Amino acid sequence: MDNKSDIYRWVAAWVRGDITPDELVHLEHWLDAAPRNRQWFDSFTEKENLKKSIMLYSSFDSDKKWKEMEILCERKKKRSFLSYWKYAAVAAILLVVGVSSLLLEKTVNPSVMIENQTITPGSVKALLVLASGNQISLTDSIVLKQVLEQHSMKVDEDTKIEYNTVIVPRGGEYSLALSDGTRIKMNSDSKLIFPNKFIGKERRVCLEGEALFDVTRDREHPFVVETKQGSVQVVGTLFNVNVYSDEEVMRTTLVEGKITFKGNGMSQNVNLNPGEQVVYDIKSCESHIVKVNPKVYIGWAEGKWFIEGQRLEDIMKQLSRWYDVEVFYKNSEAKELVFTGDLEKYNNCEEVLNIISMTTNVEFIIKDRVVIVQMK
């Protein structure tokens, strides 16, 4: 069996166009050794497949998979038809990742040009506006709890409820806990209005932007997320609400439990089950329910963007909020390009854009906190 690193190196060199005559001889020998080698090579080096393959390398444990393949080889006398194909699949994926990683390490990729400065990811930051009008900068979640305790007052059923506001700017994120134990992760460019203490028959907050809610269960006191476009009512559950003012639709995605949604102008409520999302059209006031992969819509709260067939314009809206940049398109058709892949939220902007560029026909220029998008 040829050394795995040699196979990676030969294929990567062939793709880059700098393979030596000696390497070419070894590569041809490997390709002729088994029909599956030639089939894999032809498929891998097809342009579109090559772009997609590169996406695998960042989260793949190649050493572990190689050991699995060697173990399967040792057991080849006992393996069944099914285990044979498991072996073949491991080998194919291993080659994809190995070659892709070499391409990324050795190929100079000019698809992202930085003219002025490196754009770093956002950070934990927010502004607390108390009911009194006082403003306090927040740099971690503990500060909010301490500040509210210091400014709290004795509240009873006859006391007028006063609301506080947490504002998360572009390039920021913030996590907080409400008085009932409900936990909320706020995304960039978002605002949440909430009381120091919940009084009455319901627990109501107001949201602009995006937030992931993990609501403490209380059947006697439903939790209501009010927005300019509609409201979400729950007893206790995990769900995400996306209601940015520059979006044409409002999306509410349910991860656990049950929720009820009612948009402005809707005559009936919509009930959701886990793994479902209600998409509410702001202009037509119509809604529909779709089955979704929840991690695509809550991954941002865990440090990743899981993107499945999303338009580049929609992706760039997310990135512009997180990195606090403006986006300019030299070619309008670039907005409609579709991308699928996993992006690391805490990487620098150019690293994220570079991954997108590998699998789409665009290149990026970063200048004075403006990302210029143009077709290659």
CSV table of C-alpha atoms in Angstrom, one decimal:
chain,number,residue,atom,x,y,z
A,1,MET,CA,0.0,0.0,0.0
A,2,ASP,CA,1.4,3.4,-0.9
A,3,ASN,CA,2.1,5.9,1.9
A,4,LYS,CA,-1.0,8.0,2.4
A,5,SER,CA,0.8,11.3,2.4
A,6,ASP,CA,2.4,10.4,-0.9
A,7,ILE,CA,-1.0,9.9,-2.4
A,8,TYR,CA,-2.3,13.2,-1.1
A,9,ARG,CA,0.8,14.9,-2.4
A,10,TRP,CA,0.6,13.4,-5.9
A,11,VAL,CA,-3.1,14.2,-6.4
A,12,ALA,CA,-2.7,17.7,-5.0
A,13,ALA,CA,0.3,18.5,-7.2
A,14,TRP,CA,-1.6,17.2,-10.3
A,15,VAL,CA,-4.6,19.5,-9.4
A,16,ARG,CA,-2.2,22.5,-8.9
A,17,GLY,CA,-0.4,21.8,-12.1
A,18,ASP,CA,3.1,21.5,-10.6
A,19,ILE,CA,3.5,17.7,-10.5
A,20,THR,CA,7.0,16.4,-11.4
A,21,PRO,CA,7.6,13.7,-13.9
A,22,ASP,CA,8.6,11.3,-11.2
A,23,GLU,CA,5.4,12.1,-9.1
A,24,LEU,CA,3.3,11.6,-12.3
A,25,VAL,CA,4.7,8.1,-12.8
A,26,HIS,CA,3.9,7.2,-9.2
A,27,LEU,CA,0.4,8.7,-9.5
A,28,GLU,CA,-0.3,6.7,-12.7
A,29,HIS,CA,0.9,3.5,-11.0
A,30,TRP,CA,-1.6,4.1,-8.1
A,31,LEU,CA,-4.4,4.9,-10.5
A,32,ASP,CA,-3.8,1.7,-12.4
A,33,ALA,CA,-3.6,-0.4,-9.2
A,34,ALA,CA,-7.4,-0.5,-8.7
A,35,PRO,CA,-10.4,0.6,-10.7
A,36,ARG,CA,-11.8,2.5,-7.7
A,37,ASN,CA,-8.7,4.6,-7.6
A,38,ARG,CA,-9.3,5.9,-11.1
A,39,GLN,CA,-13.0,6.4,-10.5
A,40,TRP,CA,-12.3,8.4,-7.4
A,41,PHE,CA,-9.7,10.5,-9.1
A,42,ASP,CA,-11.9,11.3,-12.1
A,43,SER,CA,-14.8,12.3,-9.8
A,44,PHE,CA,-12.6,14.3,-7.4
A,45,THR,CA,-10.9,16.4,-10.0
A,46,GLU,CA,-14.1,17.4,-11.7
A,47,LYS,CA,-14.4,21.1,-11.1
A,48,GLU,CA,-17.6,21.3,-9.1
A,49,ASN,CA,-16.8,18.2,-7.0
A,50,LEU,CA,-13.3,19.6,-6.3
A,51,LYS,CA,-14.8,22.8,-4.8
A,52,LYS,CA,-17.2,20.9,-2.6
A,53,SER,CA,-14.5,18.5,-1.5
A,54,ILE,CA,-12.3,21.2,0.0
A,55,MET,CA,-15.1,22.0,2.5
A,56,LEU,CA,-14.6,18.7,4.3
A,57,TYR,CA,-11.0,19.2,5.5
A,58,SER,CA,-11.5,21.6,8.4
A,59,SER,CA,-13.5,19.2,10.7
A,60,PHE,CA,-12.3,15.8,9.6
A,61,ASP,CA,-10.0,13.6,11.7
A,62,SER,CA,-8.0,12.0,8.9
A,63,ASP,CA,-5.6,10.1,11.2
A,64,LYS,CA,-8.5,8.4,13.0
A,65,LYS,CA,-10.2,7.5,9.6
A,66,TRP,CA,-6.9,6.1,8.3
A,67,LYS,CA,-6.5,3.8,11.3
A,68,GLU,CA,-10.1,2.6,10.7
A,69,MET,CA,-9.3,1.8,7.1
A,70,GLU,CA,-6.1,-0.1,8.1
A,71,ILE,CA,-8.1,-2.1,10.7
A,72,LEU,CA,-10.7,-3.0,8.0
A,73,CYS,CA,-7.9,-4.0,5.7
A,74,GLU,CA,-6.5,-6.4,8.3
A,75,ARG,CA,-10.0,-8.0,8.6
A,76,LYS,CA,-10.5,-8.3,4.9
A,77,LYS,CA,-10.7,-12.1,5.0
A,78,LYS,CA,-13.8,-11.9,7.3
A,79,ARG,CA,-15.5,-8.8,5.9
A,80,SER,CA,-18.9,-9.0,4.3
A,81,PHE,CA,-20.1,-7.2,1.2
A,82,LEU,CA,-21.4,-4.4,3.5
A,83,SER,CA,-18.1,-4.0,5.3
A,84,TYR,CA,-16.3,-3.8,2.0
A,85,TRP,CA,-18.2,-0.8,1.0
A,86,LYS,CA,-17.7,0.7,4.4
A,87,TYR,CA,-13.9,0.3,3.8
A,88,ALA,CA,-14.3,1.9,0.3
A,89,ALA,CA,-16.2,4.8,1.7
A,90,VAL,CA,-13.7,5.5,4.4
A,91,ALA,CA,-10.9,5.4,1.9
A,92,ALA,CA,-12.6,7.8,-0.5
A,93,ILE,CA,-13.5,10.3,2.2
A,94,LEU,CA,-10.0,10.1,3.6
A,95,LEU,CA,-8.5,10.9,0.2
A,96,VAL,CA,-10.8,13.8,-0.3
A,97,VAL,CA,-9.9,15.4,3.0
A,98,GLY,CA,-6.2,14.7,2.7
A,99,VAL,CA,-5.8,16.2,-0.8
A,100,SER,CA,-8.1,19.1,0.1
A,101,SER,CA,-6.0,20.0,3.1
A,102,LEU,CA,-2.8,20.0,1.0
A,103,LEU,CA,-4.4,22.2,-1.6
A,104,LEU,CA,-5.4,24.7,1.1
A,105,GLU,CA,-2.0,24.7,2.7
A,106,LYS,CA,0.1,25.0,-0.5
A,107,THR,CA,-2.0,26.9,-2.9
A,108,VAL,CA,-1.9,30.7,-2.8
A,109,ASN,CA,-5.5,31.8,-3.0
A,110,PRO,CA,-6.0,35.4,-4.1
A,111,SER,CA,-9.8,35.3,-3.8
A,112,VAL,CA,-9.8,37.5,-0.7
A,113,MET,CA,-7.7,40.7,-0.9
A,114,ILE,CA,-7.2,42.9,2.2
A,115,GLU,CA,-6.2,46.5,1.4
A,116,ASN,CA,-6.2,48.1,4.9
A,117,GLN,CA,-6.9,46.0,7.9
A,118,THR,CA,-7.8,42.5,9.1
A,119,ILE,CA,-11.5,42.3,10.2
A,120,THR,CA,-11.7,40.4,13.5
A,121,PRO,CA,-14.9,38.6,14.7
A,122,GLY,CA,-17.4,40.2,17.0
A,123,SER,CA,-17.3,39.9,20.8
A,124,VAL,CA,-19.5,39.9,23.9
A,125,LYS,CA,-20.8,43.4,24.3
A,126,ALA,CA,-24.1,45.2,24.8
A,127,LEU,CA,-25.6,48.3,26.3
A,128,LEU,CA,-28.1,48.2,29.1
A,129,VAL,CA,-30.7,51.0,29.2
A,130,LEU,CA,-32.4,51.0,32.6
A,131,ALA,CA,-36.0,52.2,33.1
A,132,SER,CA,-34.6,55.3,34.7
A,133,GLY,CA,-32.7,56.2,31.5
A,134,ASN,CA,-29.3,55.3,32.9
A,135,GLN,CA,-27.0,53.5,30.4
A,136,ILE,CA,-24.4,50.9,31.3
A,137,SER,CA,-22.0,49.1,29.0
A,138,LEU,CA,-22.0,45.3,29.4
A,139,THR,CA,-19.0,43.2,28.6
A,140,ASP,CA,-20.1,39.9,30.2
A,141,SER,CA,-23.3,38.2,31.3
A,142,ILE,CA,-22.5,38.5,35.0
A,143,VAL,CA,-22.5,42.3,34.9
A,144,LEU,CA,-26.1,42.5,33.9
A,145,LYS,CA,-27.3,40.4,36.8
A,146,GLN,CA,-25.3,42.5,39.3
A,147,VAL,CA,-26.5,45.8,37.8
A,148,LEU,CA,-30.2,44.7,37.9
A,149,GLU,CA,-29.9,43.6,41.5
A,150,GLN,CA,-28.4,46.9,42.4
A,151,HIS,CA,-31.1,48.9,40.7
A,152,SER,CA,-34.0,46.6,41.6
A,153,MET,CA,-36.9,47.7,43.8
A,154,LYS,CA,-39.5,45.8,45.8
A,155,VAL,CA,-42.2,44.8,43.3
A,156,ASP,CA,-45.7,43.6,44.1
A,157,GLU,CA,-48.9,43.0,42.2
A,158,ASP,CA,-49.9,46.7,42.4
A,159,THR,CA,-46.6,48.1,41.3
A,160,LYS,CA,-46.3,49.5,37.8
A,161,ILE,CA,-44.0,47.4,35.7
A,162,GLU,CA,-40.9,49.2,34.4
A,163,TYR,CA,-38.9,47.8,31.6
A,164,ASN,CA,-35.2,47.7,30.9
A,165,THR,CA,-33.5,47.3,27.4
A,166,VAL,CA,-30.5,45.4,26.3
A,167,ILE,CA,-29.1,46.6,23.0
A,168,VAL,CA,-26.5,44.4,21.2
A,169,PRO,CA,-24.6,46.4,18.5
A,170,ARG,CA,-23.3,45.2,15.1
A,171,GLY,CA,-20.2,43.1,15.9
A,172,GLY,CA,-21.6,42.0,19.2
A,173,GLU,CA,-23.4,39.2,21.0
A,174,TYR,CA,-24.8,38.8,24.5
A,175,SER,CA,-26.2,36.1,26.8
A,176,LEU,CA,-28.5,36.9,29.7
A,177,ALA,CA,-30.9,35.3,32.2
A,178,LEU,CA,-34.3,36.8,33.2
A,179,SER,CA,-35.8,36.8,36.6
A,180,ASP,CA,-37.7,33.5,35.9
A,181,GLY,CA,-34.6,31.7,34.9
A,182,THR,CA,-35.2,31.9,31.2
A,183,ARG,CA,-31.9,32.1,29.3
A,184,ILE,CA,-31.5,34.2,26.1
A,185,LYS,CA,-28.6,34.4,23.6
A,186,MET,CA,-28.9,37.6,21.6
A,187,ASN,CA,-27.3,38.0,18.1
A,188,SER,CA,-25.7,41.1,16.6
A,189,ASP,CA,-27.7,44.2,15.9
A,190,SER,CA,-30.6,43.1,18.2
A,191,LYS,CA,-32.6,44.6,21.0
A,192,LEU,CA,-34.6,43.0,23.9
A,193,ILE,CA,-37.0,44.9,26.2
A,194,PHE,CA,-37.9,43.0,29.5
A,195,PRO,CA,-39.0,43.7,33.0
A,196,ASN,CA,-36.9,43.3,36.2
A,197,LYS,CA,-39.5,40.9,37.4
A,198,PHE,CA,-42.5,39.2,35.8
A,199,ILE,CA,-45.9,40.1,37.3
A,200,GLY,CA,-49.3,38.9,36.2
A,201,LYS,CA,-50.5,36.1,34.1
A,202,GLU,CA,-47.9,36.1,31.4
A,203,ARG,CA,-44.1,36.7,31.0
A,204,ARG,CA,-43.7,39.1,28.1
A,205,VAL,CA,-40.6,40.5,26.4
A,206,CYS,CA,-40.1,42.4,23.1
A,207,LEU,CA,-37.5,41.6,20.5
A,208,GLU,CA,-35.9,43.2,17.5
A,209,GLY,CA,-33.3,41.3,15.6
A,210,GLU,CA,-32.5,37.7,16.5
A,211,ALA,CA,-32.3,35.6,19.7
A,212,LEU,CA,-32.3,32.0,20.9
A,213,PHE,CA,-34.7,31.5,23.8
A,214,ASP,CA,-34.4,28.7,26.4
A,215,VAL,CA,-37.6,29.3,28.4
A,216,THR,CA,-38.2,28.1,31.9
A,217,ARG,CA,-41.4,26.0,32.0
A,218,ASP,CA,-44.4,27.6,33.8
A,219,ARG,CA,-47.8,26.4,32.6
A,220,GLU,CA,-49.6,29.1,34.7
A,221,HIS,CA,-47.6,31.9,33.2
A,222,PRO,CA,-47.0,31.6,29.4
A,223,PHE,CA,-43.9,33.3,27.9
A,224,VAL,CA,-44.6,35.7,25.1
A,225,VAL,CA,-42.0,37.1,22.6
A,226,GLU,CA,-43.5,40.2,21.0
A,227,THR,CA,-42.1,41.6,17.8
A,228,LYS,CA,-43.3,44.3,15.3
A,229,GLN,CA,-44.3,41.5,13.0
A,230,GLY,CA,-46.1,39.1,15.4
A,231,SER,CA,-45.8,37.2,18.6
A,232,VAL,CA,-44.6,33.8,19.8
A,233,GLN,CA,-46.2,32.2,22.9
A,234,VAL,CA,-44.7,29.3,24.8
A,235,VAL,CA,-44.9,27.5,28.2
A,236,GLY,CA,-41.3,26.2,28.3
A,237,THR,CA,-39.2,25.4,25.3
A,238,LEU,CA,-36.1,26.1,23.1
A,239,PHE,CA,-36.6,28.2,20.0
A,240,ASN,CA,-35.0,30.8,17.8
A,241,VAL,CA,-36.6,34.0,16.5
A,242,ASN,CA,-35.2,36.0,13.5
A,243,VAL,CA,-37.0,39.3,12.9
A,244,TYR,CA,-34.5,41.8,11.5
A,245,SER,CA,-35.9,44.9,10.0
A,246,ASP,CA,-34.0,44.5,6.7
A,247,GLU,CA,-35.4,41.0,6.0
A,248,GLU,CA,-38.6,40.3,4.0
A,249,VAL,CA,-39.7,37.4,6.3
A,250,MET,CA,-39.7,36.6,10.0
A,251,ARG,CA,-38.6,33.1,10.9
A,252,THR,CA,-39.3,31.2,14.1
A,253,THR,CA,-37.6,27.9,14.5
A,254,LEU,CA,-38.6,25.3,17.2
A,255,VAL,CA,-35.9,23.1,18.6
A,256,GLU,CA,-37.7,21.6,21.7
A,257,GLY,CA,-41.2,21.8,23.1
A,258,LYS,CA,-44.2,23.5,21.4
A,259,ILE,CA,-44.8,27.1,20.4
A,260,THR,CA,-47.7,29.1,19.0
A,261,PHE,CA,-47.1,31.9,16.5
A,262,LYS,CA,-49.5,34.6,15.2
A,263,GLY,CA,-48.3,37.2,12.8
A,264,ASN,CA,-49.9,40.6,12.2
A,265,GLY,CA,-52.9,40.3,10.0
A,266,MET,CA,-53.3,36.5,10.5
A,267,SER,CA,-56.7,35.3,11.6
A,268,GLN,CA,-55.5,32.0,13.2
A,269,ASN,CA,-52.5,30.9,15.3
A,270,VAL,CA,-49.9,28.5,13.9
A,271,ASN,CA,-48.7,25.7,16.1
A,272,LEU,CA,-45.2,24.3,15.7
A,273,ASN,CA,-43.6,21.0,16.6
A,274,PRO,CA,-39.8,20.4,17.1
A,275,GLY,CA,-37.9,20.6,13.8
A,276,GLU,CA,-40.4,23.0,12.2
A,277,GLN,CA,-40.1,26.6,11.3
A,278,VAL,CA,-42.8,29.1,10.5
A,279,VAL,CA,-41.9,31.6,7.8
A,280,TYR,CA,-44.0,34.8,7.9
A,281,ASP,CA,-44.0,37.1,4.9
A,282,ILE,CA,-44.0,40.6,6.2
A,283,LYS,CA,-45.6,42.2,3.1
A,284,SER,CA,-48.4,39.6,2.4
A,285,CYS,CA,-49.0,38.8,6.1
A,286,GLU,CA,-49.1,35.1,5.1
A,287,SER,CA,-47.2,32.2,6.7
A,288,HIS,CA,-46.2,28.6,6.0
A,289,ILE,CA,-44.5,25.9,8.0
A,290,VAL,CA,-41.5,24.0,6.7
A,291,LYS,CA,-39.4,21.1,8.1
A,292,VAL,CA,-35.9,22.3,8.8
A,293,ASN,CA,-32.6,21.2,10.4
A,294,PRO,CA,-32.7,23.3,13.6
A,295,LYS,CA,-28.9,23.5,13.8
A,296,VAL,CA,-28.8,25.6,10.7
A,297,TYR,CA,-30.8,28.3,12.5
A,298,ILE,CA,-29.2,28.0,16.0
A,299,GLY,CA,-25.6,27.3,15.1
A,300,TRP,CA,-24.7,30.9,15.4
A,301,ALA,CA,-25.4,30.7,19.1
A,302,GLU,CA,-22.8,27.9,19.4
A,303,GLY,CA,-20.0,29.5,17.3
A,304,LYS,CA,-20.8,28.1,13.8
A,305,TRP,CA,-22.9,28.9,10.8
A,306,PHE,CA,-24.3,25.7,9.3
A,307,ILE,CA,-25.3,26.8,5.8
A,308,GLU,CA,-27.4,24.6,3.5
A,309,GLY,CA,-28.1,26.0,0.0
A,310,GLN,CA,-28.3,29.7,1.1
A,311,ARG,CA,-28.1,32.7,-1.2
A,312,LEU,CA,-24.9,34.6,-1.0
A,313,GLU,CA,-26.8,37.9,-0.3
A,314,ASP,CA,-28.4,36.3,2.8
A,315,ILE,CA,-25.1,34.9,4.0
A,316,MET,CA,-23.4,38.3,3.6
A,317,LYS,CA,-26.2,40.0,5.7
A,318,GLN,CA,-25.2,37.7,8.6
A,319,LEU,CA,-21.6,38.4,8.2
A,320,SER,CA,-22.0,42.1,7.9
A,321,ARG,CA,-23.8,42.2,11.3
A,322,TRP,CA,-21.2,40.0,13.0
A,323,TYR,CA,-18.1,41.6,11.6
A,324,ASP,CA,-19.6,45.1,11.5
A,325,VAL,CA,-18.9,45.7,7.8
A,326,GLU,CA,-20.8,47.0,4.8
A,327,VAL,CA,-21.2,44.9,1.7
A,328,PHE,CA,-21.0,46.2,-1.9
A,329,TYR,CA,-21.7,44.1,-5.0
A,330,LYS,CA,-20.0,44.9,-8.2
A,331,ASN,CA,-22.1,42.2,-10.0
A,332,SER,CA,-25.8,41.9,-8.9
A,333,GLU,CA,-25.8,38.2,-10.1
A,334,ALA,CA,-23.4,37.4,-7.3
A,335,LYS,CA,-26.2,37.9,-4.8
A,336,GLU,CA,-28.0,34.8,-6.2
A,337,LEU,CA,-25.1,32.4,-5.9
A,338,VAL,CA,-25.8,29.5,-3.6
A,339,PHE,CA,-23.4,28.2,-0.9
A,340,THR,CA,-23.4,25.1,1.3
A,341,GLY,CA,-20.9,24.5,4.1
A,342,ASP,CA,-19.8,25.1,7.7
A,343,LEU,CA,-18.2,28.4,8.7
A,344,GLU,CA,-16.4,29.1,12.0
A,345,LYS,CA,-18.0,32.2,13.5
A,346,TYR,CA,-14.9,33.2,15.5
A,347,ASN,CA,-12.5,33.2,12.6
A,348,ASN,CA,-11.3,36.4,11.0
A,349,CYS,CA,-13.5,37.7,8.2
A,350,GLU,CA,-11.1,36.9,5.4
A,351,GLU,CA,-10.8,33.3,6.5
A,352,VAL,CA,-14.6,32.9,6.3
A,353,LEU,CA,-14.8,34.7,2.9
A,354,ASN,CA,-12.0,32.5,1.6
A,355,ILE,CA,-14.0,29.3,2.3
A,356,ILE,CA,-17.0,30.8,0.5
A,357,SER,CA,-14.9,31.8,-2.5
A,358,MET,CA,-13.6,28.3,-2.9
A,359,THR,CA,-17.0,27.0,-3.7
A,360,THR,CA,-18.6,29.9,-5.4
A,361,ASN,CA,-17.6,32.0,-8.4
A,362,VAL,CA,-16.8,35.1,-6.5
A,363,GLU,CA,-13.8,37.0,-5.0
A,364,PHE,CA,-13.8,39.5,-2.2
A,365,ILE,CA,-11.9,42.7,-1.5
A,366,ILE,CA,-11.8,44.1,2.1
A,367,LYS,CA,-11.2,47.9,2.2
A,368,ASP,CA,-12.1,50.3,5.1
A,369,ARG,CA,-14.6,47.9,6.6
A,370,VAL,CA,-16.3,47.4,3.3
A,371,VAL,CA,-16.4,44.0,1.6
A,372,ILE,CA,-16.5,44.3,-2.1
A,373,VAL,CA,-18.0,41.2,-3.9
A,374,GLN,CA,-17.3,40.6,-7.5
A,375,MET,CA,-17.5,37.7,-9.9
A,376,LYS,CA,-14.2,35.9,-10.8
